[in-house]
């Protein structure tokens, strides 16, 4: 299973997950006269992809990686079953470590595994509460990259709807954990990444689906709102194909930029070391160690004992997400908030 | 090739009776600091730039219970220079428990041909207060901007509050109605502290509402803060819009401590 | 595998929840008027909530709120991005979410009414969204509409022909409409109403009451679901805000 077909299903505008009712700011841009035709729309889509598109792609890749690690078999009892539809041929115990994370990488095509190779891995056995808190943290990272409350609300609504649909299409432990962790609905890219992993996609495929939907929804909305020639608009999307690939690649690369260009000051605040937290600089060390080799990380973790192992493992995931892109688009923020004041709107966002 | 590396530092300490004392004020030209009030410091640029290849770092450490105001005398004009590498400005700020930081330098102007990286890492203790304004002007009058990339990371007790990148002068975002529209400057102000914490949640599906004005919005964050964002045709309009947003943000948290002694 | 099996039925699981009643039909036939009428006559005896799918944002929801027939908080509006039929048939996720949000906030409920955005004669509710559906026509469209059929007319659990007060003015023959409807509807009921004259649409309300009773006999009394969508409680919220351990 290399996830290609699942990727098509996931990115299809007919996926029944509520996407058709979101214009990604286009309705308000049209109302304000900022988008009046194909030329404006092309610039709108290009800018949207370079900002919100990149951010959602990176979050989706991160979520996919996390979900895959949760689904990956761990030693000992309580091993999660392989994800996938109950009827699928791939059902049954996984064949070896890392299977669920391979996605398309197993046949070695074009580096689909990018972004999955160095993640901090499955939890030390025995504690799902840790995974719940990791999902919350990743969702909080999405919050921190979404200043506009209107956009957070739209992202959570879409995430909630996607999660509802995905849990029936691709039931998995990761999706259940995510639903438990963020009951009000995770940000859409977080849900998308988790769904992608459950469908057998790799992080790069999740990123591509996120980047793709970040422009196709607004493009379709513009066709409906402005009566544009649908082929003209699809030509604009075709022109973005290379940028879409690049965005997905950049999103995954950002996951491996786990060490910010300088250490996070939060790790060494005035408060002093907190109970149960890794000491100052720990996360960066762990990140470096992780870059040096996954196996070595595991060895250290085992030696450090159970509790420290958990903390270190969590810190490694956290460190992986600090530096994810947060490209902001002030105009999109203003459009999203302005949209809420429109008494005659057709789209949710 | 002469490039400059400089590290300046401001550190406060509690002086008893709730007063603040400047414990350290270390200039490192071209980053020159002047104390201009009991708890106020101005950045005084000595020399032009930054230029490509320069690496400037400013550390700001506001000790628990103290307060500090940081401003600058004039706008920062980022120039091209000869090096391949971009100029880099890193501001690392920590605000301790119960402390207050007001950071509002004059705008950064990205002159044609420059390549600039601005990195801000702002680490807030649980009940710290901050007012942090950033303004970026896309080139001098009538000129196309150089390239700029500003990254802003704010955390509260280690939790992410706001993480943003802002790109200027890149082909992908220039003239996009989704990003800056036809604006020539962009600005944002983060106002954060316990007074802006989201209310005890009853229904998390409903977000707090933003306050929206002409070209600006005051956006309540998911965490304890509000971000004002604004676009403007010029620096004057940008400042006016940010002020409107800042007032709206302040009004949204009655009883919030003042975010700075006075604003010009 | 078995562990996940329940989820396959998650969305439609009928046990212990409200009956979901879809109201569809062409624009202007009186769907919103019927929702208001049902709220008037059923409000005192049933625990109600309403989801609207306006073409233009919250118009219907606002009308219902102003009409004062139901607590305004119990009405949620879903935007459909220019495609009202998509939202009730092909992609019902947003409507399901709205229904469940109402059940979380106000549950247990007996009846949740979902008004469609108004569409053509082919639009019907997905069985995944509505347990029962009413299709509303009005006489002013001409007395030939029932004969033309279409899935709404033929398959709805109840066909309502509204605005009978206008029949003399538009020259519509109600006996023709009744006969034609019976012919294509295979014995399923048809009711004629004038909501202008009967502000409680009592015949429809009676039918709906029967549906709710039958539903509850079959699937049990509605009870509150501590569903996975329930808002996180304050303790958990606080725990999340605390520093990671
Ligand atoms: N004469 C008459 N007008 C009605 C009746 N029921 C509804 N209307 C009117 O028909 C118009 C459309 O009704 P509405 O409920 O908004 O239709 P909807 O688009 O199907 O929701 C409104 O002006 C109603 O007042 C009726 O029984 N008789
Ligand atoms: Mg209506």
mmCIF file of C-alpha atoms in Angstrom, chain A residues 63-280:
data_model
loop_
_atom_site.group_PDB
_atom_site.id
_atom_site.type_symbol
_atom_site.label_atom_id
_atom_site.label_comp_id
_atom_site.label_asym_id
_atom_site.label_seq_id
_atom_site.Cartn_x
_atom_site.Cartn_y
_atom_site.Cartn_z
ATOM 1 C CA UNK A 63 -0.011 15.185 12.329
ATOM 2 C CA UNK A 64 0.479 12.382 9.837
ATOM 3 C CA UNK A 65 3.822 11.562 11.344
ATOM 4 C CA UNK A 66 2.416 11.585 14.863
ATOM 5 C CA UNK A 67 -0.564 9.430 13.901
ATOM 6 C CA UNK A 68 1.674 6.978 12.107
ATOM 7 C CA UNK A 69 3.876 6.651 15.171
ATOM 8 C CA UNK A 70 0.833 5.934 17.283
ATOM 9 C CA UNK A 71 -0.338 3.276 14.893
ATOM 10 C CA UNK A 72 3.085 1.782 14.481
ATOM 11 C CA UNK A 73 3.443 -1.392 16.467
ATOM 12 C CA UNK A 74 5.222 -1.046 19.750
ATOM 13 C CA UNK A 75 6.832 -3.793 21.739
ATOM 14 C CA UNK A 76 4.760 -5.564 24.322
ATOM 15 C CA UNK A 77 1.033 -6.016 24.847
ATOM 16 C CA UNK A 78 -1.575 -3.533 23.738
ATOM 17 C CA UNK A 79 -0.195 -3.231 20.270
ATOM 18 C CA UNK A 80 -2.521 -1.226 18.077
ATOM 19 C CA UNK A 81 -3.880 -2.973 15.031
ATOM 20 C CA UNK A 82 -2.760 -1.906 11.625
ATOM 21 C CA UNK A 83 -4.884 0.921 10.357
ATOM 22 C CA UNK A 84 -7.073 0.531 7.360
ATOM 23 C CA UNK A 85 -10.606 -0.348 6.496
ATOM 24 C CA UNK A 86 -11.799 -3.501 8.148
ATOM 25 C CA UNK A 87 -12.232 -5.142 4.795
ATOM 26 C CA UNK A 88 -8.865 -4.197 3.373
ATOM 27 C CA UNK A 89 -6.309 -6.821 2.554
ATOM 28 C CA UNK A 90 -3.719 -5.087 4.704
ATOM 29 C CA UNK A 91 -5.644 -5.780 7.876
ATOM 30 C CA UNK A 92 -3.931 -7.762 10.550
ATOM 31 C CA UNK A 93 -0.856 -7.341 12.631
ATOM 32 C CA UNK A 94 1.857 -5.303 11.058
ATOM 33 C CA UNK A 95 4.832 -7.136 9.800
ATOM 34 C CA UNK A 96 7.557 -5.173 11.435
ATOM 35 C CA UNK A 97 8.569 -1.960 13.098
ATOM 36 C CA UNK A 98 7.833 1.130 11.118
ATOM 37 C CA UNK A 99 5.394 -0.440 8.723
ATOM 38 C CA UNK A 100 2.671 2.073 9.286
ATOM 39 C CA UNK A 101 5.090 4.918 8.804
ATOM 40 C CA UNK A 102 6.473 3.838 5.539
ATOM 41 C CA UNK A 103 3.529 4.803 3.418
ATOM 42 C CA UNK A 104 4.771 5.026 -0.112
ATOM 43 C CA UNK A 105 8.358 5.065 0.991
ATOM 44 C CA UNK A 106 8.591 1.333 0.970
ATOM 45 C CA UNK A 107 8.836 1.110 -2.715
ATOM 46 C CA UNK A 108 11.420 3.798 -2.584
ATOM 47 C CA UNK A 109 9.653 6.169 -4.919
ATOM 48 C CA UNK A 110 10.630 9.765 -4.943
ATOM 49 C CA UNK A 111 11.247 10.053 -1.235
ATOM 50 C CA UNK A 112 7.627 9.933 -0.121
ATOM 51 C CA UNK A 113 8.932 8.945 3.258
ATOM 52 C CA UNK A 114 10.443 12.394 3.712
ATOM 53 C CA UNK A 115 9.530 13.674 7.115
ATOM 54 C CA UNK A 116 8.804 10.256 8.507
ATOM 55 C CA UNK A 117 12.345 9.043 8.770
ATOM 56 C CA UNK A 118 13.473 10.776 11.919
ATOM 57 C CA UNK A 119 10.400 11.300 14.006
ATOM 58 C CA UNK A 120 10.680 10.540 17.688
ATOM 59 C CA UNK A 121 8.783 7.314 17.294
ATOM 60 C CA UNK A 122 6.074 5.487 19.094
ATOM 61 C CA UNK A 123 5.369 6.151 22.759
ATOM 62 C CA UNK A 124 7.124 4.152 25.363
ATOM 63 C CA UNK A 125 4.600 1.405 25.983
ATOM 64 C CA UNK A 126 1.750 1.739 28.386
ATOM 65 C CA UNK A 127 0.535 5.330 28.427
ATOM 66 C CA UNK A 128 -2.026 6.716 26.025
ATOM 67 C CA UNK A 129 -2.536 9.856 28.121
ATOM 68 C CA UNK A 130 0.787 10.994 26.734
ATOM 69 C CA UNK A 131 -0.457 10.661 23.191
ATOM 70 C CA UNK A 132 -3.568 12.634 24.059
ATOM 71 C CA UNK A 133 -1.453 15.466 25.379
ATOM 72 C CA UNK A 134 0.732 15.351 22.282
ATOM 73 C CA UNK A 135 -2.305 15.801 20.036
ATOM 74 C CA UNK A 136 -3.396 18.732 22.168
ATOM 75 C CA UNK A 137 0.031 20.248 21.866
ATOM 76 C CA UNK A 138 0.062 19.905 18.100
ATOM 77 C CA UNK A 139 -3.399 21.447 17.958
ATOM 78 C CA UNK A 140 -2.124 24.282 20.165
ATOM 79 C CA UNK A 141 0.717 24.783 17.664
ATOM 80 C CA UNK A 142 -1.982 25.228 15.011
ATOM 81 C CA UNK A 143 -3.786 27.714 17.259
ATOM 82 C CA UNK A 144 -0.590 29.701 17.669
ATOM 83 C CA UNK A 145 -0.341 29.967 13.877
ATOM 84 C CA UNK A 146 -3.930 31.126 13.479
ATOM 85 C CA UNK A 147 -4.340 34.554 15.020
ATOM 86 C CA UNK A 148 -7.787 35.167 13.572
ATOM 87 C CA UNK A 149 -10.588 33.693 15.685
ATOM 88 C CA UNK A 150 -12.814 33.440 12.603
ATOM 89 C CA UNK A 151 -10.166 31.310 10.938
ATOM 90 C CA UNK A 152 -9.689 29.165 14.018
ATOM 91 C CA UNK A 153 -13.404 28.574 14.160
ATOM 92 C CA UNK A 154 -13.541 27.658 10.480
ATOM 93 C CA UNK A 155 -10.488 25.408 10.836
ATOM 94 C CA UNK A 156 -11.980 23.607 13.819
ATOM 95 C CA UNK A 157 -15.322 23.194 12.124
ATOM 96 C CA UNK A 158 -13.688 21.690 9.052
ATOM 97 C CA UNK A 159 -11.436 19.554 11.201
ATOM 98 C CA UNK A 160 -14.366 18.264 13.210
ATOM 99 C CA UNK A 161 -16.294 17.365 10.070
ATOM 100 C CA UNK A 162 -13.305 15.708 8.475
ATOM 101 C CA UNK A 163 -12.577 13.724 11.602
ATOM 102 C CA UNK A 164 -16.184 12.534 11.732
ATOM 103 C CA UNK A 165 -15.969 11.356 8.135
ATOM 104 C CA UNK A 166 -12.479 9.900 8.394
ATOM 105 C CA UNK A 167 -13.305 7.849 11.482
ATOM 106 C CA UNK A 168 -15.895 6.013 9.466
ATOM 107 C CA UNK A 169 -13.810 5.719 6.321
ATOM 108 C CA UNK A 170 -10.480 4.803 7.888
ATOM 109 C CA UNK A 171 -11.092 3.766 11.486
ATOM 110 C CA UNK A 172 -7.915 3.888 13.529
ATOM 111 C CA UNK A 173 -6.636 4.268 17.041
ATOM 112 C CA UNK A 174 -4.966 7.552 16.131
ATOM 113 C CA UNK A 175 -8.219 9.129 14.969
ATOM 114 C CA UNK A 176 -9.954 7.944 18.123
ATOM 115 C CA UNK A 177 -7.214 9.425 20.268
ATOM 116 C CA UNK A 178 -7.381 12.696 18.363
ATOM 117 C CA UNK A 179 -11.151 12.887 18.810
ATOM 118 C CA UNK A 180 -10.688 12.306 22.511
ATOM 119 C CA UNK A 181 -7.853 14.812 22.769
ATOM 120 C CA UNK A 182 -9.658 17.665 21.016
ATOM 121 C CA UNK A 183 -13.388 17.018 21.395
ATOM 122 C CA UNK A 184 -14.383 20.427 20.032
ATOM 123 C CA UNK A 185 -12.670 19.510 16.799
ATOM 124 C CA UNK A 186 -8.995 19.710 15.885
ATOM 125 C CA UNK A 187 -7.685 22.203 13.369
ATOM 126 C CA UNK A 188 -8.358 20.957 9.868
ATOM 127 C CA UNK A 189 -4.727 20.193 8.952
ATOM 128 C CA UNK A 190 -4.304 18.198 12.157
ATOM 129 C CA UNK A 191 -7.359 16.120 11.321
ATOM 130 C CA UNK A 192 -6.211 15.838 7.730
ATOM 131 C CA UNK A 193 -2.783 14.552 8.719
ATOM 132 C CA UNK A 194 -4.263 12.014 11.102
ATOM 133 C CA UNK A 195 -6.754 10.895 8.467
ATOM 134 C CA UNK A 196 -3.979 10.602 5.914
ATOM 135 C CA UNK A 197 -1.932 8.365 8.182
ATOM 136 C CA UNK A 198 -4.964 6.222 8.879
ATOM 137 C CA UNK A 199 -5.589 5.909 5.162
ATOM 138 C CA UNK A 200 -2.029 4.750 4.619
ATOM 139 C CA UNK A 201 -0.531 7.999 3.358
ATOM 140 C CA UNK A 202 2.907 9.303 4.231
ATOM 141 C CA UNK A 203 3.546 12.796 5.648
ATOM 142 C CA UNK A 204 4.441 14.194 2.263
ATOM 143 C CA UNK A 205 1.142 13.005 0.852
ATOM 144 C CA UNK A 206 -0.699 14.561 3.788
ATOM 145 C CA UNK A 207 1.138 17.816 3.144
ATOM 146 C CA UNK A 208 0.251 17.696 -0.516
ATOM 147 C CA UNK A 209 -3.423 17.110 0.230
ATOM 148 C CA UNK A 210 -3.408 20.074 2.633
ATOM 149 C CA UNK A 211 -1.663 22.365 0.160
ATOM 150 C CA UNK A 212 -4.016 21.255 -2.597
ATOM 151 C CA UNK A 213 -7.209 21.836 -0.640
ATOM 152 C CA UNK A 214 -5.897 25.223 0.490
ATOM 153 C CA UNK A 215 -6.276 26.461 -3.086
ATOM 154 C CA UNK A 216 -8.911 24.249 -4.715
ATOM 155 C CA UNK A 217 -11.683 25.250 -2.303
ATOM 156 C CA UNK A 218 -11.166 28.981 -2.909
ATOM 157 C CA UNK A 219 -10.829 28.382 -6.662
ATOM 158 C CA UNK A 220 -14.161 26.551 -6.865
ATOM 159 C CA UNK A 221 -15.810 29.218 -4.732
ATOM 160 C CA UNK A 222 -14.593 31.881 -7.156
ATOM 161 C CA UNK A 223 -16.123 29.969 -10.067
ATOM 162 C CA UNK A 224 -19.468 29.985 -8.300
ATOM 163 C CA UNK A 225 -19.309 33.562 -7.047
ATOM 164 C CA UNK A 226 -17.913 35.309 -10.098
ATOM 165 C CA UNK A 227 -19.275 33.056 -12.809
ATOM 166 C CA UNK A 228 -15.736 32.541 -14.095
ATOM 167 C CA UNK A 229 -15.020 30.012 -16.805
ATOM 168 C CA UNK A 230 -14.269 26.845 -14.838
ATOM 169 C CA UNK A 231 -11.555 25.819 -17.270
ATOM 170 C CA UNK A 232 -9.782 29.155 -16.892
ATOM 171 C CA UNK A 233 -9.765 28.617 -13.153
ATOM 172 C CA UNK A 234 -8.520 25.063 -13.465
ATOM 173 C CA UNK A 235 -5.762 26.363 -15.673
ATOM 174 C CA UNK A 236 -4.714 28.572 -12.756
ATOM 175 C CA UNK A 237 -4.614 25.489 -10.555
ATOM 176 C CA UNK A 238 -2.597 23.626 -13.166
ATOM 177 C CA UNK A 239 -0.106 26.495 -13.171
ATOM 178 C CA UNK A 240 0.303 25.988 -9.428
ATOM 179 C CA UNK A 241 1.209 22.306 -9.722
ATOM 180 C CA UNK A 242 4.929 22.816 -9.256
ATOM 181 C CA UNK A 243 4.336 25.203 -6.383
ATOM 182 C CA UNK A 244 2.092 22.592 -4.761
ATOM 183 C CA UNK A 245 4.802 19.956 -4.941
ATOM 184 C CA UNK A 246 7.361 22.427 -3.622
ATOM 185 C CA UNK A 247 5.082 23.404 -0.778
ATOM 186 C CA UNK A 248 4.607 19.789 0.287
ATOM 187 C CA UNK A 249 8.347 19.213 0.122
ATOM 188 C CA UNK A 250 9.104 22.378 2.087
ATOM 189 C CA UNK A 251 6.488 21.434 4.660
ATOM 190 C CA UNK A 252 8.163 18.092 5.294
ATOM 191 C CA UNK A 253 11.617 19.619 5.304
ATOM 192 C CA UNK A 254 10.460 22.013 8.006
ATOM 193 C CA UNK A 255 9.782 19.036 10.244
ATOM 194 C CA UNK A 256 13.408 18.154 10.117
ATOM 195 C CA UNK A 257 14.407 21.698 11.018
ATOM 196 C CA UNK A 258 13.613 20.532 14.510
ATOM 197 C CA UNK A 259 16.281 22.706 16.041
ATOM 198 C CA UNK A 260 15.300 26.320 15.728
ATOM 199 C CA UNK A 261 18.108 28.606 14.738
ATOM 200 C CA UNK A 262 18.577 29.292 18.382
ATOM 201 C CA UNK A 263 17.323 27.451 21.403
ATOM 202 C CA UNK A 264 13.827 28.095 22.640
ATOM 203 C CA UNK A 265 13.982 30.574 25.475
ATOM 204 C CA UNK A 266 10.973 28.911 27.025
ATOM 205 C CA UNK A 267 13.200 26.100 28.163
ATOM 206 C CA UNK A 268 15.186 28.390 30.430
ATOM 207 C CA UNK A 269 12.796 30.982 31.829
ATOM 208 C CA UNK A 270 12.909 32.658 35.192
ATOM 209 C CA UNK A 271 10.689 29.973 36.600
ATOM 210 C CA UNK A 272 13.476 27.496 36.887
ATOM 211 C CA UNK A 273 13.117 23.865 35.949
ATOM 212 C CA UNK A 274 9.615 22.615 36.402
ATOM 213 C CA UNK A 275 8.838 19.298 37.973
ATOM 214 C CA UNK A 276 8.724 16.590 35.401
ATOM 215 C CA UNK A 277 10.084 18.793 32.698
ATOM 216 C CA UNK A 278 13.318 18.100 30.988
ATOM 217 C CA UNK A 279 16.129 20.340 32.191
ATOM 218 C CA UNK A 280 17.129 23.381 30.170
#
